[in-house]
PDB file of C-alpha atoms in Angstrom:
ATOM      1  CA  MET B  24       6.013 -47.718  12.088  1.00 55.00           C
ATOM      2  CA  GLY B  25       5.726 -46.583   8.463  1.00 57.00           C
ATOM      3  CA  GLU B  26       2.000 -46.239   8.846  1.00 63.00           C
ATOM      4  CA  TYR B  27       2.335 -43.890  11.780  1.00 63.00           C
ATOM      5  CA  LEU B  28       4.841 -41.803   9.916  1.00 59.00           C
ATOM      6  CA  ALA B  29       2.497 -41.461   6.991  1.00 60.00           C
ATOM      7  CA  TRP B  30      -0.315 -40.259   9.297  1.00 65.00           C
ATOM      8  CA  ASP B  31       2.059 -37.790  10.972  1.00 79.00           C
ATOM      9  CA  ILE B  32       3.180 -36.290   7.619  1.00 78.00           C
ATOM     10  CA  GLY B  33      -0.383 -36.236   6.304  1.00 78.00           C
ATOM     11  CA  GLY B  34      -1.563 -34.489   9.497  1.00 80.00           C
ATOM     12  CA  LEU B  35       1.250 -31.955   9.324  1.00 83.00           C
ATOM     13  CA  LEU B  36       0.437 -31.222   5.629  1.00 85.00           C
ATOM     14  CA  ALA B  37      -3.214 -30.792   6.565  1.00 84.00           C
ATOM     15  CA  VAL B  38      -2.331 -28.361   9.337  1.00 85.00           C
ATOM     16  CA  VAL B  39      -0.034 -26.368   7.016  1.00 87.00           C
ATOM     17  CA  LEU B  40      -2.708 -26.236   4.281  1.00 88.00           C
ATOM     18  CA  VAL B  41      -5.305 -25.014   6.823  1.00 86.00           C
ATOM     19  CA  ALA B  42      -2.972 -22.280   8.060  1.00 86.00           C
ATOM     20  CA  VAL B  43      -2.183 -21.098   4.545  1.00 88.00           C
ATOM     21  CA  LEU B  44      -5.911 -20.946   3.638  1.00 87.00           C
ATOM     22  CA  ALA B  45      -6.714 -19.131   6.922  1.00 83.00           C
ATOM     23  CA  ALA B  46      -3.933 -16.530   6.224  1.00 81.00           C
ATOM     24  CA  PHE B  47      -5.292 -16.046   2.704  1.00 81.00           C
ATOM     25  CA  ALA B  48      -8.857 -15.679   3.993  1.00 78.00           C
ATOM     26  CA  LEU B  49      -7.738 -13.107   6.633  1.00 78.00           C
ATOM     27  CA  LEU B  50      -5.763 -10.981   4.079  1.00 73.00           C
ATOM     28  CA  SER B  51      -8.757 -11.120   1.697  1.00 72.00           C
ATOM     29  CA  LEU B  52     -11.066  -9.979   4.526  1.00 73.00           C
ATOM     30  CA  ARG B  53      -8.815  -7.200   5.461  1.00 69.00           C
ATOM     31  CA  ARG B  54      -8.551  -5.943   1.907  1.00 70.00           C
ATOM     32  CA  TRP B  55     -12.303  -6.085   1.526  1.00 76.00           C
ATOM     33  CA  LEU B  56     -12.707  -4.043   4.804  1.00 69.00           C
ATOM     34  CA  LEU B  57     -10.251  -1.444   3.567  1.00 67.00           C
ATOM     35  CA  GLU B  58     -11.919  -1.149   0.146  1.00 70.00           C
ATOM     36  CA  ARG B  59     -15.537  -1.317   1.142  1.00 76.00           C
ATOM     37  CA  ARG B  60     -15.852   2.484   1.707  1.00 74.00           C
ATOM     38  CA  GLY B  61     -14.448   3.329  -1.758  1.00 68.00           C
ATOM     39  CA  GLY B  62     -11.917   5.896  -2.639  1.00 74.00           C
ATOM     40  CA  THR B  63      -9.054   3.414  -2.750  1.00 79.00           C
ATOM     41  CA  VAL B  64      -6.179   2.953  -5.146  1.00 84.00           C
ATOM     42  CA  GLU B  65      -3.356   0.462  -5.388  1.00 86.00           C
ATOM     43  CA  CYS B  66      -0.075   2.293  -4.780  1.00 90.00           C
ATOM     44  CA  SER B  67       3.360   1.352  -3.791  1.00 89.00           C
ATOM     45  CA  LEU B  68       5.392   3.371  -1.249  1.00 90.00           C
ATOM     46  CA  ARG B  69       9.083   3.757  -0.711  1.00 89.00           C
ATOM     47  CA  ASP B  70      11.250   5.721   1.614  1.00 79.00           C
ATOM     48  CA  PRO B  71      13.994   6.921  -0.716  1.00 70.00           C
ATOM     49  CA  TYR B  72      16.363   7.590   2.108  1.00 68.00           C
ATOM     50  CA  GLY B  73      15.652   4.477   4.151  1.00 57.00           C
ATOM     51  CA  ARG B  74      15.675   0.880   3.032  1.00 64.00           C
ATOM     52  CA  GLY B  75      14.644   1.781  -0.523  1.00 77.00           C
ATOM     53  CA  VAL B  76      12.299  -1.175  -0.911  1.00 84.00           C
ATOM     54  CA  TRP B  77       8.998  -0.749  -2.715  1.00 88.00           C
ATOM     55  CA  ARG B  78       6.073  -1.949  -0.617  1.00 88.00           C
ATOM     56  CA  LEU B  79       2.778  -2.740  -2.295  1.00 87.00           C
ATOM     57  CA  GLY B  80      -0.230  -1.223  -0.671  1.00 88.00           C
ATOM     58  CA  ILE B  81      -3.622   0.355  -0.818  1.00 88.00           C
ATOM     59  CA  GLY B  82      -4.134   4.203  -0.567  1.00 90.00           C
ATOM     60  CA  ARG B  83      -7.495   5.446   0.665  1.00 89.00           C
ATOM     61  CA  TYR B  84      -8.508   9.050   0.317  1.00 90.00           C
ATOM     62  CA  ASN B  85     -10.104  10.354   3.514  1.00 85.00           C
ATOM     63  CA  GLY B  86     -10.856  14.018   3.197  1.00 84.00           C
ATOM     64  CA  ASP B  87      -7.543  15.875   3.302  1.00 86.00           C
ATOM     65  CA  GLU B  88      -5.534  12.769   3.914  1.00 88.00           C
ATOM     66  CA  LEU B  89      -4.317   9.817   1.864  1.00 89.00           C
ATOM     67  CA  LEU B  90      -4.101   6.783   4.209  1.00 87.00           C
ATOM     68  CA  TRP B  91      -1.636   4.108   3.072  1.00 89.00           C
ATOM     69  CA  PHE B  92      -1.998   0.501   4.215  1.00 88.00           C
ATOM     70  CA  ALA B  93       0.537  -2.234   3.437  1.00 86.00           C
ATOM     71  CA  ILE B  94      -1.146  -4.954   1.346  1.00 84.00           C
ATOM     72  CA  PHE B  95       0.432  -7.776   3.344  1.00 81.00           C
ATOM     73  CA  GLY B  96      -0.349  -6.853   6.883  1.00 77.00           C
ATOM     74  CA  ILE B  97      -2.891  -7.421   9.643  1.00 77.00           C
ATOM     75  CA  ARG B  98      -3.312  -3.928  10.884  1.00 78.00           C
ATOM     76  CA  LEU B  99      -6.404  -1.950  10.077  1.00 76.00           C
ATOM     77  CA  ARG B 100      -4.653   1.329  10.844  1.00 85.00           C
ATOM     78  CA  PRO B 101      -2.605   3.060   8.058  1.00 87.00           C
ATOM     79  CA  ARG B 102       1.097   2.754   8.156  1.00 87.00           C
ATOM     80  CA  ARG B 103       1.526   6.180   6.551  1.00 88.00           C
ATOM     81  CA  VAL B 104      -0.724   9.199   6.436  1.00 89.00           C
ATOM     82  CA  VAL B 105      -0.124  11.852   3.787  1.00 87.00           C
ATOM     83  CA  HIS B 106      -1.741  15.136   4.573  1.00 87.00           C
ATOM     84  CA  ARG B 107      -2.796  17.368   1.633  1.00 86.00           C
ATOM     85  CA  ARG B 108      -1.994  20.467   3.601  1.00 82.00           C
ATOM     86  CA  GLY B 109       1.702  21.244   3.177  1.00 80.00           C
ATOM     87  CA  LEU B 110       2.264  18.487   0.638  1.00 84.00           C
ATOM     88  CA  VAL B 111       4.864  19.283  -2.019  1.00 86.00           C
ATOM     89  CA  VAL B 112       5.418  17.114  -5.160  1.00 88.00           C
ATOM     90  CA  SER B 113       9.104  17.493  -5.633  1.00 87.00           C
ATOM     91  CA  GLY B 114       9.596  15.152  -8.577  1.00 86.00           C
ATOM     92  CA  ARG B 115       7.894  12.904 -11.055  1.00 88.00           C
ATOM     93  CA  ARG B 116       9.578  10.093 -13.045  1.00 89.00           C
ATOM     94  CA  LYS B 117       9.211   6.799 -14.783  1.00 89.00           C
ATOM     95  CA  PRO B 118      10.415   3.607 -13.008  1.00 87.00           C
ATOM     96  CA  GLU B 119      14.032   2.656 -13.624  1.00 84.00           C
ATOM     97  CA  ALA B 120      14.844  -0.757 -15.102  1.00 82.00           C
ATOM     98  CA  GLU B 121      15.429  -2.447 -11.797  1.00 81.00           C
ATOM     99  CA  GLU B 122      12.172  -1.003 -10.346  1.00 80.00           C
ATOM    100  CA  GLU B 123       9.869  -2.110 -13.136  1.00 79.00           C
ATOM    101  CA  ALA B 124       9.529  -5.695 -11.757  1.00 78.00           C
ATOM    102  CA  ALA B 125       8.317  -4.429  -8.363  1.00 79.00           C
ATOM    103  CA  LEU B 126       5.734  -1.953  -9.690  1.00 84.00           C
ATOM    104  CA  GLN B 127       2.652  -2.002 -11.857  1.00 79.00           C
ATOM    105  CA  PRO B 128       3.295  -2.082 -15.632  1.00 81.00           C
ATOM    106  CA  ASP B 129       2.238   1.502 -16.408  1.00 84.00           C
ATOM    107  CA  ALA B 130       3.348   3.075 -13.066  1.00 88.00           C
ATOM    108  CA  GLY B 131       4.550   6.587 -12.606  1.00 89.00           C
ATOM    109  CA  ILE B 132       6.472   7.658  -9.571  1.00 91.00           C
ATOM    110  CA  LEU B 133       5.989  10.867  -7.470  1.00 90.00           C
ATOM    111  CA  GLU B 134       8.401  12.048  -4.891  1.00 90.00           C
ATOM    112  CA  ILE B 135       6.393  13.895  -2.268  1.00 89.00           C
ATOM    113  CA  GLN B 136       7.292  15.835   0.911  1.00 86.00           C
ATOM    114  CA  ASP B 137       4.934  16.506   3.753  1.00 81.00           C
ATOM    115  CA  GLY B 138       5.288  17.175   7.466  1.00 77.00           C
ATOM    116  CA  ASN B 139       6.349  13.440   8.018  1.00 76.00           C
ATOM    117  CA  GLY B 140       9.249  13.475   5.601  1.00 80.00           C
ATOM    118  CA  THR B 141       9.905  12.428   1.985  1.00 85.00           C
ATOM    119  CA  VAL B 142       8.391   9.374   0.335  1.00 87.00           C
ATOM    120  CA  GLU B 143       7.896   8.114  -3.196  1.00 90.00           C
ATOM    121  CA  LEU B 144       4.519   6.864  -4.360  1.00 91.00           C
ATOM    122  CA  ALA B 145       4.163   4.609  -7.426  1.00 92.00           C
ATOM    123  CA  MET B 146       0.723   4.412  -9.017  1.00 91.00           C
ATOM    124  CA  SER B 147      -0.847   3.506 -12.317  1.00 90.00           C
ATOM    125  CA  GLY B 148      -1.348   6.381 -14.809  1.00 87.00           C
ATOM    126  CA  ALA B 149      -5.101   6.752 -13.944  1.00 88.00           C
ATOM    127  CA  ALA B 150      -4.395   6.682 -10.168  1.00 88.00           C
ATOM    128  CA  LEU B 151      -1.598   9.176 -10.568  1.00 90.00           C
ATOM    129  CA  THR B 152      -3.995  11.516 -12.429  1.00 89.00           C
ATOM    130  CA  GLY B 153      -6.563  11.031  -9.641  1.00 89.00           C
ATOM    131  CA  PHE B 154      -3.932  11.799  -6.960  1.00 90.00           C
ATOM    132  CA  LEU B 155      -2.884  15.045  -8.653  1.00 88.00           C
ATOM    133  CA  ALA B 156      -6.533  16.069  -9.033  1.00 89.00           C
ATOM    134  CA  TRP B 157      -7.125  15.275  -5.380  1.00 88.00           C
ATOM    135  CA  LEU B 158      -4.054  17.366  -4.483  1.00 86.00           C
ATOM    136  CA  GLU B 159      -5.360  20.394  -6.453  1.00 84.00           C
ATOM    137  CA  ALA B 160      -8.981  20.055  -5.227  1.00 79.00           C
ATOM    138  CA  ALA B 161      -8.501  21.650  -1.888  1.00 68.00           C
ATOM    139  CA  PRO B 162     -11.435  23.797  -0.758  1.00 66.00           C
ATOM    140  CA  PRO B 163     -11.252  27.411  -1.893  1.00 62.00           C
ATOM    141  CA  GLY B 164      -9.224  29.586   0.449  1.00 60.00           C
ATOM    142  CA  THR B 165      -7.321  26.723   1.902  1.00 61.00           C
ATOM    143  CA  PRO B 166      -3.550  27.186   1.836  1.00 57.00           C
ATOM    144  CA  LEU B 167      -1.814  24.074   0.572  1.00 53.00           C
ATOM    145  CA  ALA B 168       1.754  25.009   1.410  1.00 51.00           C
TER     146      ALA B 168
END
């Protein structure tokens, strides 16, 4: 009886290990697919009026849009699309003490408003500079507001 129990536990552990490795491989493949075109940056997103939880993700610049994908997900579609046209940066700040653990070490936070509502984006200093440059780099004659 003990011998069969050992085989059952060993088989169960093997199945769990294979499932964990498969999940890791799928998440790695998804991240590679998202980053292969370039123009990506790690950024966290939070709805300040909703749950208020920082979600780690990848932002990808696609013309006049910033496509935001949750890092722990299976969808290849963005969860949030930020359009440059009509985008307003309504605030910029440093992370508060309780936020620092959830964000990158040198993160800056922008509160932005677009046609889809208000969100906060947290990015590293270099990514934040790139985002602000992207925001200002609209083609000549294009109204941003």
